[in-house]
Coordinates of C-alpha atoms in Angstrom, one line a residue:
M621 CA 24.6 -12.2 -58.3
T622 CA 26.9 -14.5 -60.7
T623 CA 29.0 -16.5 -59.0
A624 CA 32.4 -18.4 -60.2
W625 CA 34.2 -21.0 -58.0
V626 CA 37.9 -20.9 -57.7
F627 CA 40.2 -23.3 -56.4
A628 CA 43.6 -23.2 -54.5
G629 CA 47.0 -23.9 -55.9
Q630 CA 50.2 -25.4 -54.4
G631 CA 51.6 -23.5 -51.4
A632 CA 48.4 -23.0 -49.3
Q633 CA 49.0 -26.3 -47.6
A634 CA 48.9 -26.3 -43.6
V635 CA 49.0 -29.0 -41.1
G636 CA 45.4 -29.7 -39.8
M637 CA 43.7 -28.7 -43.0
G638 CA 40.4 -30.5 -43.6
R639 CA 40.4 -32.0 -40.1
D640 CA 37.3 -30.2 -38.8
L641 CA 35.3 -30.8 -42.2
A642 CA 35.9 -34.6 -41.7
A643 CA 34.7 -34.5 -38.0
A644 CA 31.5 -32.5 -39.1
W645 CA 30.1 -34.3 -42.1
P646 CA 30.3 -38.1 -42.9
E647 CA 30.4 -37.2 -46.6
C648 CA 33.6 -35.1 -46.1
K649 CA 35.3 -38.1 -43.9
A650 CA 34.4 -40.5 -46.8
L651 CA 36.4 -38.2 -49.3
F652 CA 39.4 -38.6 -47.0
D653 CA 38.8 -42.3 -46.5
K654 CA 38.5 -43.0 -50.1
A655 CA 41.7 -40.9 -50.9
N656 CA 43.7 -43.4 -48.5
E657 CA 42.1 -46.2 -50.3
V658 CA 42.9 -44.9 -53.6
L659 CA 46.4 -43.9 -53.2
G660 CA 47.3 -46.7 -50.8
Y661 CA 48.9 -44.5 -47.9
D662 CA 47.3 -42.2 -44.9
L663 CA 47.1 -39.0 -46.9
A664 CA 44.1 -38.0 -44.6
G665 CA 46.9 -38.5 -41.7
L666 CA 49.3 -36.1 -43.6
C667 CA 46.7 -33.4 -43.8
F668 CA 45.3 -33.6 -40.6
N669 CA 48.7 -34.2 -38.6
G670 CA 51.7 -33.6 -40.9
P671 CA 54.6 -33.4 -40.5
M672 CA 54.7 -30.3 -42.5
A673 CA 58.0 -31.3 -44.3
E674 CA 56.3 -34.4 -45.7
L675 CA 53.0 -32.7 -46.5
T676 CA 55.1 -30.0 -48.4
K677 CA 56.5 -32.5 -50.7
T678 CA 55.2 -32.2 -54.2
N679 CA 53.9 -35.8 -54.5
H680 CA 51.9 -35.3 -51.2
C681 CA 51.0 -31.6 -51.7
Q682 CA 49.4 -31.8 -55.0
P683 CA 46.8 -34.5 -54.1
A684 CA 46.5 -33.3 -50.5
I685 CA 45.3 -29.7 -51.6
F686 CA 42.9 -31.4 -54.1
L687 CA 41.4 -33.5 -51.5
V688 CA 40.8 -30.7 -48.9
S689 CA 39.4 -28.3 -51.6
A690 CA 37.2 -31.2 -52.7
A691 CA 35.8 -31.6 -49.1
C692 CA 35.2 -27.8 -48.7
L693 CA 33.3 -27.9 -51.9
E694 CA 31.2 -31.0 -50.5
A695 CA 30.4 -29.2 -47.4
W696 CA 29.4 -26.0 -49.4
K697 CA 27.1 -28.2 -51.7
K698 CA 25.3 -29.6 -48.5
T699 CA 24.2 -25.8 -47.8
G700 CA 22.1 -25.8 -50.8
A701 CA 24.1 -23.2 -52.8
P702 CA 23.6 -23.3 -56.5
A703 CA 25.9 -24.2 -59.3
P704 CA 28.4 -21.5 -60.4
A705 CA 28.3 -19.8 -63.6
A706 CA 32.0 -20.8 -64.5
V707 CA 35.1 -22.3 -62.6
A708 CA 38.7 -22.2 -62.5
G709 CA 41.7 -22.8 -60.4
L710 CA 45.4 -21.7 -60.0
S711 CA 47.8 -24.4 -61.2
L712 CA 47.1 -27.6 -59.6
G713 CA 43.7 -26.0 -58.5
E714 CA 42.8 -26.3 -62.4
W715 CA 42.3 -30.1 -61.8
T716 CA 40.1 -29.2 -58.7
A717 CA 38.0 -27.1 -61.1
L718 CA 37.9 -29.9 -63.8
Y719 CA 36.6 -32.3 -61.2
A720 CA 33.9 -29.6 -59.7
A721 CA 32.7 -29.4 -63.5
G722 CA 32.3 -33.0 -63.8
C723 CA 35.1 -33.6 -66.2
L724 CA 36.9 -36.1 -64.0
S725 CA 35.9 -38.4 -61.1
F726 CA 37.3 -38.1 -57.8
E727 CA 39.4 -41.2 -57.9
D728 CA 41.0 -40.4 -61.5
T729 CA 42.1 -36.6 -60.3
L730 CA 43.6 -38.2 -57.3
R731 CA 45.7 -40.5 -59.2
V732 CA 46.5 -37.8 -61.9
L733 CA 47.8 -35.2 -59.0
A734 CA 49.8 -37.8 -57.5
A735 CA 51.4 -38.8 -60.9
R736 CA 51.7 -35.1 -61.5
G737 CA 53.2 -34.4 -58.4
R738 CA 55.9 -37.2 -58.6
L739 CA 56.8 -36.1 -62.0
M740 CA 57.3 -32.7 -61.1
Q741 CA 59.3 -33.6 -58.1
E742 CA 61.7 -35.8 -60.2
A743 CA 61.9 -32.6 -62.8
C744 CA 63.0 -30.5 -59.9
E745 CA 65.5 -33.0 -58.7
A746 CA 66.9 -33.4 -62.2
T747 CA 67.4 -29.6 -62.7
R748 CA 68.5 -26.7 -60.5
G749 CA 65.4 -24.5 -60.6
A750 CA 63.7 -21.3 -58.5
M751 CA 61.1 -18.9 -58.5
L752 CA 61.0 -15.2 -58.0
S753 CA 57.9 -12.9 -57.1
L754 CA 58.1 -9.6 -58.1
I755 CA 55.8 -7.0 -56.7
G756 CA 55.4 -3.3 -57.7
M757 CA 56.7 -3.4 -61.1
T758 CA 54.7 -2.7 -64.3
D759 CA 54.2 -6.0 -66.5
E760 CA 56.3 -4.2 -69.3
A761 CA 59.1 -3.9 -66.8
V762 CA 59.1 -7.7 -65.6
L763 CA 58.8 -9.1 -69.0
K764 CA 61.9 -7.2 -70.1
I765 CA 63.6 -8.5 -66.9
A766 CA 62.7 -11.9 -67.9
E767 CA 64.0 -11.5 -71.4
Q768 CA 67.4 -10.2 -70.2
A769 CA 68.0 -12.6 -67.7
K770 CA 66.5 -15.6 -69.8
V771 CA 63.9 -16.7 -67.5
S772 CA 60.1 -17.8 -67.8
V773 CA 57.0 -15.9 -66.9
A774 CA 55.4 -18.5 -64.7
N775 CA 52.2 -16.6 -63.1
L776 CA 50.7 -13.5 -64.0
N777 CA 49.0 -13.3 -60.7
S778 CA 47.6 -9.8 -60.4
P779 CA 48.3 -6.3 -61.6
G780 CA 51.9 -5.6 -60.2
Q781 CA 52.6 -9.2 -59.1
I782 CA 54.4 -11.5 -61.6
V783 CA 56.2 -14.8 -60.6
L784 CA 59.3 -15.9 -62.8
S785 CA 60.8 -19.1 -63.0
G786 CA 64.1 -20.6 -64.6
S787 CA 67.5 -21.8 -63.2
V788 CA 69.0 -20.9 -60.0
E789 CA 71.6 -18.8 -61.9
A790 CA 69.2 -17.1 -64.1
I791 CA 66.6 -16.3 -61.4
A792 CA 69.4 -14.8 -59.1
E793 CA 70.2 -12.4 -62.2
A794 CA 66.6 -11.6 -62.8
E795 CA 66.7 -10.8 -58.9
R796 CA 69.6 -8.5 -59.2
L797 CA 68.1 -6.7 -62.4
A798 CA 64.7 -6.1 -60.5
K799 CA 66.3 -4.8 -57.4
E800 CA 68.2 -2.3 -59.8
A801 CA 64.9 -1.6 -61.7
G802 CA 63.3 -0.5 -58.2
A803 CA 60.9 -3.4 -57.6
K804 CA 59.1 -2.8 -54.4
R805 CA 59.8 -6.5 -53.4
A806 CA 61.6 -9.5 -55.3
L807 CA 61.0 -12.5 -53.2
R808 CA 62.3 -16.0 -53.6
L809 CA 59.6 -18.7 -53.4
P810 CA 60.4 -21.7 -51.1
V811 CA 59.8 -24.3 -53.8
A812 CA 61.6 -27.2 -55.2
G813 CA 62.0 -26.0 -58.6
A814 CA 61.1 -24.0 -61.7
Y815 CA 57.4 -24.7 -62.0
H816 CA 55.8 -23.5 -65.2
S817 CA 58.8 -23.2 -67.0
P818 CA 60.4 -25.1 -69.9
L819 CA 62.7 -26.9 -66.8
M820 CA 59.5 -28.9 -66.1
Q821 CA 59.3 -30.5 -69.9
S822 CA 60.1 -34.0 -68.7
A823 CA 57.0 -33.8 -66.3
A824 CA 54.8 -32.7 -68.9
D825 CA 56.1 -35.6 -71.2
G826 CA 55.5 -38.0 -68.5
L827 CA 51.9 -36.3 -67.8
R828 CA 50.9 -37.0 -71.6
A829 CA 51.4 -40.8 -71.0
V830 CA 49.5 -40.9 -67.6
L831 CA 46.4 -38.9 -69.1
Q832 CA 46.2 -41.3 -72.1
S833 CA 44.1 -43.7 -70.0
V834 CA 42.1 -41.1 -68.1
T835 CA 38.5 -40.3 -69.3
F836 CA 37.6 -36.7 -69.8
N837 CA 33.8 -35.7 -69.9
P838 CA 32.4 -32.8 -71.1
P839 CA 32.5 -30.1 -68.6
A840 CA 28.9 -29.2 -66.9
M841 CA 29.9 -25.4 -66.9
P842 CA 33.0 -23.4 -68.3
V843 CA 36.1 -24.1 -66.8
F844 CA 38.8 -21.5 -67.6
S845 CA 42.2 -22.5 -68.6
N846 CA 45.3 -21.5 -66.9
V847 CA 47.2 -21.6 -70.3
T848 CA 44.7 -19.0 -72.4
G849 CA 42.6 -17.4 -69.6
K850 CA 39.6 -18.6 -71.4
P851 CA 36.9 -21.5 -71.4
H852 CA 38.4 -24.9 -72.3
G853 CA 37.0 -26.7 -75.2
G854 CA 36.2 -30.4 -75.6
A855 CA 37.7 -33.4 -73.7
D856 CA 40.7 -33.7 -76.1
D857 CA 41.2 -29.9 -75.8
I858 CA 41.1 -30.0 -72.2
R859 CA 44.0 -33.1 -72.1
E860 CA 46.1 -31.1 -74.3
M861 CA 45.9 -27.7 -72.3
M862 CA 46.3 -29.6 -69.1
I863 CA 49.7 -31.1 -70.3
R864 CA 50.8 -27.5 -71.6
Q865 CA 49.9 -26.0 -68.2
V866 CA 52.9 -27.6 -66.7
T867 CA 55.4 -25.5 -68.6
S868 CA 53.2 -22.5 -69.6
S869 CA 52.6 -19.3 -67.9
V870 CA 49.5 -19.3 -65.4
Q871 CA 47.1 -16.4 -67.0
W872 CA 45.3 -15.7 -63.9
V873 CA 44.8 -12.1 -64.5
E874 CA 43.3 -12.8 -67.7
T875 CA 41.0 -15.5 -66.1
V876 CA 39.5 -13.2 -63.6
K877 CA 38.9 -10.4 -66.6
G878 CA 37.2 -13.2 -68.7
F879 CA 35.2 -14.1 -65.6
K880 CA 34.4 -10.3 -65.2
A881 CA 33.4 -10.0 -68.9
S882 CA 31.0 -12.8 -68.6
G883 CA 29.0 -11.1 -65.8
V884 CA 30.5 -12.6 -62.7
N885 CA 30.5 -10.6 -59.6
R886 CA 30.9 -13.1 -57.1
Y887 CA 33.9 -15.6 -56.0
V888 CA 34.0 -18.5 -53.8
E889 CA 37.6 -19.6 -53.0
F890 CA 37.8 -23.5 -51.9
G891 CA 40.7 -25.1 -50.3
P892 CA 43.3 -23.9 -47.7
G893 CA 44.1 -20.4 -47.2
A894 CA 42.4 -17.5 -48.9
V895 CA 45.3 -16.5 -51.6
L896 CA 43.0 -16.6 -54.6
T897 CA 40.6 -14.2 -52.9
G898 CA 43.5 -11.7 -52.3
L899 CA 44.5 -11.9 -55.8
V900 CA 40.9 -11.5 -57.3
K901 CA 40.3 -8.5 -55.0
R902 CA 43.6 -6.7 -56.7
I903 CA 42.1 -7.6 -60.2
D904 CA 38.3 -6.8 -59.5
E905 CA 37.6 -4.5 -56.7
T906 CA 33.9 -4.7 -57.1
A907 CA 33.6 -8.4 -56.7
A908 CA 32.3 -9.8 -53.6
L909 CA 34.6 -12.4 -52.3
F910 CA 34.2 -15.5 -50.0
N911 CA 36.4 -18.3 -49.1
V912 CA 35.9 -22.0 -47.6
S913 CA 38.9 -23.5 -46.1
D914 CA 37.3 -25.1 -42.7
V915 CA 33.9 -25.1 -40.9
A916 CA 34.4 -21.8 -39.4
T917 CA 35.1 -20.1 -42.9
L918 CA 32.2 -22.1 -44.3
V919 CA 29.6 -20.7 -41.7
K920 CA 30.9 -17.3 -42.3
S921 CA 30.5 -17.5 -46.0
V922 CA 27.4 -19.2 -46.2
S923 CA 25.7 -16.7 -43.8
A924 CA 27.0 -13.7 -45.6
V925 CA 25.7 -15.1 -48.9
A926 CA 22.3 -16.0 -47.6
K927 CA 22.4 -12.4 -46.1
A928 CA 23.3 -10.9 -49.2
D929 CA 20.6 -12.8 -51.5
S930 CA 17.7 -12.6 -49.1
P931 CA 15.8 -9.1 -48.6
A932 CA 14.5 -11.2 -45.4
P933 CA 16.2 -10.1 -42.1
V934 CA 19.1 -12.3 -40.9
S935 CA 17.1 -14.0 -38.2
A936 CA 14.7 -15.6 -40.9
P937 CA 14.5 -19.2 -40.9
A938 CA 16.8 -20.6 -43.7
P939 CA 15.2 -21.7 -46.9
E940 CA 13.9 -25.2 -47.4
A941 CA 16.2 -25.8 -50.3
A942 CA 19.0 -25.4 -47.5
S943 CA 20.0 -29.2 -47.0
K944 CA 20.3 -30.3 -43.4
A945 CA 23.7 -31.5 -42.2
A946 CA 23.8 -35.2 -41.5
G947 CA 26.7 -35.1 -39.0
R948 CA 27.0 -37.1 -35.8
L949 CA 24.8 -35.1 -33.9
A950 CA 22.0 -35.2 -36.5
G951 CA 18.4 -35.2 -34.7
K952 CA 20.1 -33.7 -31.5
T953 CA 18.9 -30.6 -30.0
A954 CA 21.5 -28.4 -28.1
L955 CA 21.3 -25.2 -25.5
V956 CA 24.4 -23.1 -25.5
T957 CA 24.7 -20.4 -23.1
G958 CA 27.1 -17.3 -23.9
A959 CA 26.4 -17.9 -27.3
S960 CA 26.7 -14.3 -28.6
R961 CA 30.4 -14.5 -29.5
G962 CA 33.9 -16.0 -28.9
I963 CA 33.9 -19.4 -27.6
G964 CA 30.1 -19.8 -27.1
K965 CA 29.5 -18.7 -30.8
A966 CA 32.0 -21.3 -32.0
I967 CA 30.5 -24.0 -30.0
A968 CA 26.9 -23.3 -31.3
V969 CA 28.1 -23.1 -34.9
R970 CA 30.1 -26.7 -34.7
L971 CA 27.3 -28.2 -33.0
A972 CA 25.1 -26.9 -35.8
A973 CA 27.7 -28.2 -38.4
E974 CA 27.4 -31.6 -37.0
G975 CA 23.7 -32.0 -37.5
A976 CA 22.3 -30.2 -34.3
D977 CA 19.4 -27.7 -33.8
V978 CA 20.8 -25.1 -31.3
A979 CA 19.1 -22.9 -28.7
L980 CA 21.3 -19.8 -28.2
V981 CA 21.2 -18.2 -24.7
G982 CA 22.5 -14.8 -23.9
R983 CA 21.7 -11.6 -22.6
Q984 CA 22.0 -9.5 -26.0
K985 CA 19.5 -10.3 -28.6
E986 CA 21.2 -8.6 -31.4
T987 CA 24.6 -10.5 -31.4
L988 CA 22.6 -13.9 -30.6
E989 CA 20.8 -13.2 -33.8
E990 CA 24.0 -13.2 -35.7
T991 CA 24.7 -16.6 -34.3
A992 CA 21.4 -17.7 -35.0
A993 CA 21.9 -16.5 -38.8
A994 CA 25.2 -18.7 -38.9
V995 CA 23.3 -21.8 -37.6
R996 CA 20.5 -21.3 -39.9
A997 CA 22.8 -21.0 -42.8
L998 CA 23.7 -24.3 -42.2
G999 CA 20.4 -25.8 -42.6
R1000 CA 19.8 -26.2 -38.9
K1001 CA 17.0 -24.6 -36.5
A1002 CA 18.2 -22.1 -34.1
L1003 CA 16.2 -20.2 -31.3
V1004 CA 17.3 -17.2 -29.3
C1005 CA 16.4 -17.1 -25.8
V1006 CA 17.4 -13.7 -23.7
S1007 CA 17.9 -15.0 -20.3
D1008 CA 19.9 -14.4 -17.0
V1009 CA 21.1 -17.9 -16.5
S1010 CA 22.2 -16.9 -13.0
R1011 CA 18.5 -16.8 -11.8
S1012 CA 17.1 -20.2 -11.1
E1013 CA 13.7 -19.0 -12.7
D1014 CA 15.1 -17.9 -15.8
A1015 CA 16.9 -21.1 -16.3
K1016 CA 13.9 -23.2 -15.7
K1017 CA 11.7 -21.0 -18.3
T1018 CA 14.8 -21.3 -20.8
V1019 CA 14.6 -25.0 -20.7
E1020 CA 11.0 -25.2 -20.9
A1021 CA 11.0 -22.8 -24.0
V1022 CA 13.6 -24.7 -25.5
V1023 CA 11.9 -28.2 -25.2
A1024 CA 8.4 -26.6 -26.5
G1025 CA 10.3 -24.9 -29.5
L1026 CA 12.7 -27.5 -30.7
G1027 CA 10.8 -30.7 -29.5
R1028 CA 13.5 -31.9 -27.0
L1029 CA 16.8 -31.2 -25.3
D1030 CA 19.7 -33.5 -25.7
I1031 CA 22.7 -31.6 -25.2
L1032 CA 23.5 -28.5 -22.6
V1033 CA 26.7 -26.7 -23.0
N1034 CA 27.4 -24.4 -20.1
N1035 CA 29.6 -21.6 -21.5
A1036 CA 28.3 -18.6 -20.1
G1037 CA 31.1 -16.7 -17.8
I1038 CA 32.2 -13.4 -16.7
T1039 CA 35.5 -12.0 -15.0
R1040 CA 35.8 -9.3 -12.3
D1041 CA 39.4 -9.6 -11.4
G1042 CA 41.2 -8.4 -8.3
L1043 CA 43.5 -9.2 -5.4
L1044 CA 42.0 -11.4 -2.7
A1045 CA 42.5 -8.3 -0.2
R1046 CA 41.0 -5.9 -2.0
M1047 CA 37.9 -8.1 -4.0
S1048 CA 34.6 -6.8 -3.0
D1049 CA 31.7 -9.1 -2.2
E1050 CA 30.1 -7.6 -5.3
D1051 CA 32.9 -9.0 -7.5
W1052 CA 32.8 -12.3 -5.8
D1053 CA 29.1 -12.8 -5.8
A1054 CA 28.7 -11.6 -9.4
V1055 CA 31.4 -14.1 -10.7
L1056 CA 30.1 -17.1 -8.7
D1057 CA 26.3 -16.4 -9.7
T1058 CA 27.1 -16.3 -13.5
N1059 CA 29.9 -18.9 -13.5
L1060 CA 28.8 -21.7 -11.2
K1061 CA 25.2 -20.9 -10.0
G1062 CA 24.1 -20.3 -13.4
A1063 CA 25.5 -23.7 -14.7
F1064 CA 23.8 -25.3 -11.5
A1065 CA 20.5 -23.7 -12.3
L1066 CA 20.5 -25.0 -16.1
M1067 CA 21.7 -28.3 -15.2
K1068 CA 19.0 -28.9 -12.6
A1069 CA 16.5 -27.8 -15.3
A1070 CA 17.7 -29.7 -18.1
A1071 CA 18.1 -32.9 -16.0
R1072 CA 14.2 -33.3 -16.0
P1073 CA 13.9 -33.6 -19.7
M1074 CA 16.9 -35.4 -20.2
M1075 CA 15.7 -38.1 -17.4
K1076 CA 12.2 -38.3 -18.8
Q1077 CA 14.0 -39.3 -22.3
E1078 CA 16.9 -41.2 -20.3
S1079 CA 19.6 -39.7 -22.3
G1080 CA 21.7 -36.7 -22.6
S1081 CA 24.8 -35.0 -22.5
I1082 CA 26.2 -31.8 -20.5
V1083 CA 29.4 -30.4 -21.1
N1084 CA 30.4 -27.7 -18.6
V1085 CA 33.1 -25.0 -20.0
S1086 CA 35.5 -24.6 -17.0
S1087 CA 38.9 -23.2 -17.4
I1088 CA 42.7 -24.2 -16.5
I1089 CA 42.3 -21.7 -13.9
G1090 CA 39.9 -23.9 -12.1
L1091 CA 42.6 -26.6 -12.3
M1092 CA 45.7 -24.4 -11.1
G1093 CA 44.6 -21.3 -9.6
N1094 CA 45.9 -17.9 -10.5
A1095 CA 46.6 -14.7 -8.7
G1096 CA 44.1 -11.9 -8.9
Q1097 CA 41.5 -14.3 -9.9
C1098 CA 40.3 -16.1 -6.8
N1099 CA 36.6 -15.5 -7.6
Y1100 CA 37.1 -17.1 -11.3
A1101 CA 39.2 -19.7 -10.0
A1102 CA 36.8 -20.6 -7.2
A1103 CA 33.7 -20.6 -9.9
K1104 CA 35.5 -22.6 -12.5
G1105 CA 37.0 -25.3 -9.8
G1106 CA 33.5 -25.7 -8.2
L1107 CA 32.4 -26.4 -11.9
I1108 CA 34.6 -29.1 -12.3
A1109 CA 33.6 -30.5 -9.0
L1110 CA 29.9 -30.0 -9.9
T1111 CA 30.4 -31.8 -13.0
K1112 CA 31.9 -34.9 -11.3
S1113 CA 29.1 -35.1 -8.6
A1114 CA 26.5 -34.7 -11.4
A1115 CA 27.8 -37.3 -13.3
R1116 CA 27.8 -39.9 -10.6
E1117 CA 24.0 -38.8 -10.0
L1118 CA 22.9 -38.7 -13.5
A1119 CA 24.8 -41.8 -15.0
P1120 CA 22.0 -44.1 -14.2
R1121 CA 19.7 -42.3 -16.2
H1122 CA 22.1 -42.4 -19.3
I1123 CA 23.1 -38.8 -18.9
R1124 CA 26.7 -37.9 -19.3
V1125 CA 28.2 -34.9 -17.6
N1126 CA 31.8 -33.7 -18.5
A1127 CA 33.7 -30.4 -18.8
V1128 CA 36.5 -29.0 -20.7
A1129 CA 39.0 -26.6 -19.1
P1130 CA 40.4 -24.1 -22.0
G1131 CA 43.6 -22.5 -21.6
F1132 CA 44.6 -19.2 -23.4
V1133 CA 42.1 -18.8 -26.1
E1134 CA 42.2 -15.8 -28.5
T1135 CA 38.9 -14.0 -28.0
K1136 CA 37.6 -10.4 -27.7
M1137 CA 38.9 -10.5 -24.1
T1138 CA 42.3 -11.3 -25.1
E1139 CA 42.7 -8.9 -28.2
G1140 CA 43.6 -5.9 -25.7
L1141 CA 46.7 -7.3 -24.1
S1142 CA 50.0 -6.2 -25.1
G1143 CA 52.6 -8.3 -27.1
E1144 CA 54.6 -8.5 -24.2
I1145 CA 52.1 -9.9 -22.2
K1146 CA 51.1 -12.4 -24.7
A1147 CA 54.5 -13.4 -25.0
R1148 CA 55.0 -14.0 -21.4
M1149 CA 51.6 -16.3 -21.6
L1150 CA 53.1 -18.3 -24.5
E1151 CA 56.2 -19.0 -22.5
T1152 CA 53.9 -21.4 -20.3
V1153 CA 52.3 -23.3 -23.4
P1154 CA 54.4 -26.2 -24.8
L1155 CA 52.6 -25.7 -28.1
K1156 CA 53.5 -22.1 -28.4
R1157 CA 50.5 -20.6 -29.7
F1158 CA 47.2 -19.4 -28.3
G1159 CA 43.9 -21.6 -28.8
S1160 CA 41.1 -20.7 -30.9
P1161 CA 37.6 -20.8 -30.0
E1162 CA 37.3 -23.4 -32.7
D1163 CA 39.8 -25.7 -30.7
I1164 CA 37.4 -25.5 -28.0
A1165 CA 34.4 -26.1 -30.1
G1166 CA 35.7 -29.3 -31.5
V1167 CA 36.4 -30.9 -28.1
V1168 CA 32.8 -30.0 -26.9
A1169 CA 31.3 -31.7 -30.0
F1170 CA 33.2 -34.7 -29.2
L1171 CA 32.1 -34.9 -25.7
A1172 CA 28.6 -34.2 -26.7
G1173 CA 28.3 -36.8 -29.1
N1174 CA 28.2 -40.7 -29.3
D1175 CA 32.0 -41.0 -29.9
A1176 CA 32.4 -40.1 -26.2
A1177 CA 29.6 -42.7 -25.1
Y1178 CA 32.0 -44.2 -22.3
M1179 CA 33.0 -40.7 -20.9
T1180 CA 31.5 -39.1 -17.9
G1181 CA 32.7 -37.1 -15.0
Q1182 CA 35.8 -36.1 -17.1
T1183 CA 37.6 -32.8 -17.5
V1184 CA 39.4 -32.4 -20.6
A1185 CA 42.2 -29.6 -20.7
V1186 CA 42.4 -28.0 -23.7
C1187 CA 45.3 -25.7 -23.0
G1188 CA 48.2 -26.4 -25.6
G1189 CA 49.7 -28.7 -22.6
M1190 CA 49.9 -26.0 -20.0
V1191 CA 48.3 -28.8 -17.7
M1192 CA 49.0 -32.3 -18.3
Q1193 CA 46.9 -34.8 -16.0

């Protein structure tokens, strides 16, 4: 397939963007460090921690979205993905496209976008502008409204979606006319001013002065222009078009049509969110669409692209061309139980993203193979082990198979778990035993088996996935609470025993996490659950995986016997 890379524009920002990429790959972290150095303030901290009000400011937002998009691209390149046939970006994303094509250095792109953002912010403050998105009208009808209201067409995003830009008063008139004409939606955009309109002329003039000292190199591949919807020309043409872009309409529909005419049938979007993926879908329904905004979407997209491009089954080893991650777990081998879905799958993928080869343990081979495909797509080795970890003999054989197949065992993650809820007075012995066998005895059996090779090499890290229920109890879950509480006690005792052999043992205690197990809960039940969570959201499997990866690596080298509650503040120790 013929691929185009596309890059996100302003409005896609979110607090936390890029954090997992920086944690997973030193090369991505280096970009965030370099950005702080170039700009002279903690842009990485704004991306990772906010506050949203500061991150949304145009002078911060533009370099921030570029930075995160560049980190997404860097992570994608590490998978061995080939260069695209062409690139493009929406508004500020066009600058990221120019960077991807080698037209500008990373440092120069940062400086340009910091200046562009500042100049546009100043233009917003000097004029009273607004923007209006119209959905469900013909292009001809929208253009007529724009002419009547004396506003500009800022973005031609997709058929039936056009954004208008102009003074506050003119936009109000356009909104009135659109509603009278039967627009499906007339939505005021939460922006500071009238972007891509003549009200930005002062920003364009300021940008012209900034770009005089910036070196533009010939692009290594076609870069489609927002102004024309066609590929840029030489360096001087690029400079002039990027100045005009500030006040001109974004021709996104023409850009995608141009891609399609040149044979592009696959798109990979880089940067926070997936706005462009949705826009492209409405323009070219036949295109294959992927997006990379974090580690999870990277893994999903790499795996899907590899599966589409290869006639081999998804369980086949990754091509030699796939580069191996050089993260903080490089050279390590991990064993993860319950790795077929949810938290276990997220942990396995995160460990692979940070450089570890991973053995995947569970009872269903088919779903384990799906996780294995994601691990291999990251250039890591994956070993599928179908096993019942509650059986001591199975646990022993599983560890032996991992050491034989992957060469060693550095990390054990006991994640396998089940629930058989019921009130104490009505709980059967069978339900009690089943939960204790899987959730506690299984962890014990694997820890016992894994301790042998770890003691022999005098190093290792064991992470047990407990639960806040093991810390605080819960009515109707006596068996589950006993197993998870026992796992915490087991963690502490094993940590004391194994510390002299340089083996660390820690636990994580997840709170309410969005998994298949919680999907069936009603909205009322979920709302009541969230009342007990200070952060007012459910956790994600990736939230747990990030803490497990930290505990597994050398960053936690002075931690053992600890239980980390990952619960949005439900339990504060």
